[in-house]
mmCIF file of C-alpha atoms in Angstrom:
data_model
loop_
_atom_site.group_PDB
_atom_site.id
_atom_site.type_symbol
_atom_site.label_atom_id
_atom_site.label_comp_id
_atom_site.label_asym_id
_atom_site.label_seq_id
_atom_site.Cartn_x
_atom_site.Cartn_y
_atom_site.Cartn_z
ATOM 1 C CA MET A 1 5.347 10.010 6.602
ATOM 2 C CA SER A 2 9.072 10.265 6.422
ATOM 3 C CA ASN A 3 9.640 9.205 2.813
ATOM 4 C CA ASP A 4 6.966 11.182 0.964
ATOM 5 C CA LYS A 5 9.323 11.844 -1.926
ATOM 6 C CA GLY A 6 10.161 8.138 -2.180
ATOM 7 C CA LEU A 7 6.537 7.144 -2.723
ATOM 8 C CA ARG A 8 6.062 9.793 -5.377
ATOM 9 C CA ASP A 9 9.161 8.647 -7.256
ATOM 10 C CA ALA A 10 8.639 4.903 -6.836
ATOM 11 C CA PRO A 11 6.477 2.819 -9.156
ATOM 12 C CA VAL A 12 3.300 2.337 -7.096
ATOM 13 C CA LYS A 13 -0.165 0.858 -7.400
ATOM 14 C CA ILE A 14 -2.723 2.703 -5.324
ATOM 15 C CA GLY A 15 -5.914 1.217 -3.900
ATOM 16 C CA THR A 16 -7.152 -2.050 -2.501
ATOM 17 C CA LYS A 17 -7.744 -4.023 -5.694
ATOM 18 C CA GLN A 18 -4.492 -3.032 -7.366
ATOM 19 C CA THR A 19 -2.458 -3.590 -4.211
ATOM 20 C CA MET A 20 -3.922 -7.053 -3.630
ATOM 21 C CA ARG A 21 -3.300 -7.979 -7.238
ATOM 22 C CA MET A 22 0.368 -6.926 -7.083
ATOM 23 C CA VAL A 23 0.885 -9.002 -3.933
ATOM 24 C CA GLU A 24 -0.856 -12.043 -5.452
ATOM 25 C CA LEU A 25 1.258 -11.760 -8.616
ATOM 26 C CA GLY A 26 4.469 -11.479 -6.593
ATOM 27 C CA ARG A 27 5.192 -8.002 -7.924
ATOM 28 C CA ALA A 28 4.844 -6.066 -4.643
ATOM 29 C CA GLU A 29 8.060 -5.115 -2.907
ATOM 30 C CA GLU A 30 6.431 -3.351 0.052
ATOM 31 C CA VAL A 31 2.881 -2.418 1.026
ATOM 32 C CA TYR A 32 1.835 0.695 2.934
ATOM 33 C CA VAL A 33 -1.414 0.444 4.881
ATOM 34 C CA ALA A 34 -3.345 3.327 6.468
ATOM 35 C CA GLU A 35 -4.138 2.630 10.121
ATOM 36 C CA ASN A 36 -7.532 4.356 9.873
ATOM 37 C CA ALA A 37 -8.684 2.320 6.847
ATOM 38 C CA ASP A 38 -11.477 -0.256 7.119
ATOM 39 C CA PRO A 39 -10.143 -3.218 9.149
ATOM 40 C CA ARG A 40 -12.021 -5.646 6.888
ATOM 41 C CA LEU A 41 -9.761 -4.545 4.037
ATOM 42 C CA THR A 42 -6.524 -4.076 5.929
ATOM 43 C CA SER A 43 -6.692 -7.446 7.667
ATOM 44 C CA LYS A 44 -6.974 -9.178 4.292
ATOM 45 C CA ILE A 45 -3.986 -7.386 2.772
ATOM 46 C CA VAL A 46 -1.844 -7.927 5.873
ATOM 47 C CA ALA A 47 -2.624 -11.665 5.829
ATOM 48 C CA LEU A 48 -1.870 -11.817 2.099
ATOM 49 C CA CYS A 49 1.424 -9.971 2.596
ATOM 50 C CA ASN A 50 2.391 -12.412 5.347
ATOM 51 C CA GLN A 51 1.707 -15.352 3.013
ATOM 52 C CA HIS A 52 3.846 -13.819 0.267
ATOM 53 C CA ALA A 53 6.588 -12.442 2.559
ATOM 54 C CA VAL A 54 5.908 -8.815 1.610
ATOM 55 C CA LYS A 55 6.884 -6.100 4.088
ATOM 56 C CA VAL A 56 3.957 -4.106 5.514
ATOM 57 C CA THR A 57 4.466 -0.538 6.729
ATOM 58 C CA TYR A 58 1.709 1.314 8.563
ATOM 59 C CA VAL A 59 0.866 4.975 7.947
ATOM 60 C CA ASP A 60 -1.256 6.953 10.400
ATOM 61 C CA THR A 61 -4.030 8.137 8.050
ATOM 62 C CA MET A 62 -5.447 7.530 4.595
ATOM 63 C CA ALA A 63 -5.081 11.246 3.850
ATOM 64 C CA ASN A 64 -1.354 11.169 4.622
ATOM 65 C CA LEU A 65 -0.854 8.056 2.494
ATOM 66 C CA GLY A 66 -2.693 9.612 -0.451
ATOM 67 C CA GLU A 67 -0.700 12.816 -0.096
ATOM 68 C CA ALA A 68 2.569 10.864 0.021
ATOM 69 C CA CYS A 69 1.618 9.280 -3.303
ATOM 70 C CA GLY A 70 0.804 12.631 -4.852
ATOM 71 C CA ILE A 71 -2.962 12.167 -5.090
ATOM 72 C CA GLU A 72 -5.613 14.496 -3.712
ATOM 73 C CA VAL A 73 -7.708 11.799 -2.015
ATOM 74 C CA GLY A 74 -6.950 9.323 0.728
ATOM 75 C CA ALA A 75 -5.617 5.844 0.037
ATOM 76 C CA ALA A 76 -6.219 2.775 2.198
ATOM 77 C CA MET A 77 -3.172 0.942 0.825
ATOM 78 C CA VAL A 78 -0.378 1.290 -1.687
ATOM 79 C CA ALA A 79 1.997 -1.273 -3.150
ATOM 80 C CA ILE A 80 5.523 -0.434 -4.246
ATOM 81 C CA VAL A 81 6.020 -2.462 -7.416
ATOM 82 C CA LYS A 82 9.256 -4.269 -8.131
ATOM 83 C CA PRO A 83 11.111 -2.761 -11.104
#
């Protein structure tokens, strides 16, 4: 990922439930989705982002997305929260 530092510094919510909640509440600015995450989960968040006009950015792996957020495990999706 090109903006690893940006994800660590930005206010983020990590994980499926928290990401979906931020989108539903209108608090998500952008959502990052791991391409190797379960398609049953990613298809739901992508559809939800389209409904709420939230930008979706794909990351190659869950491990890279987790690392970009500064956690030691993989992450299927991450929401950047509006300040």
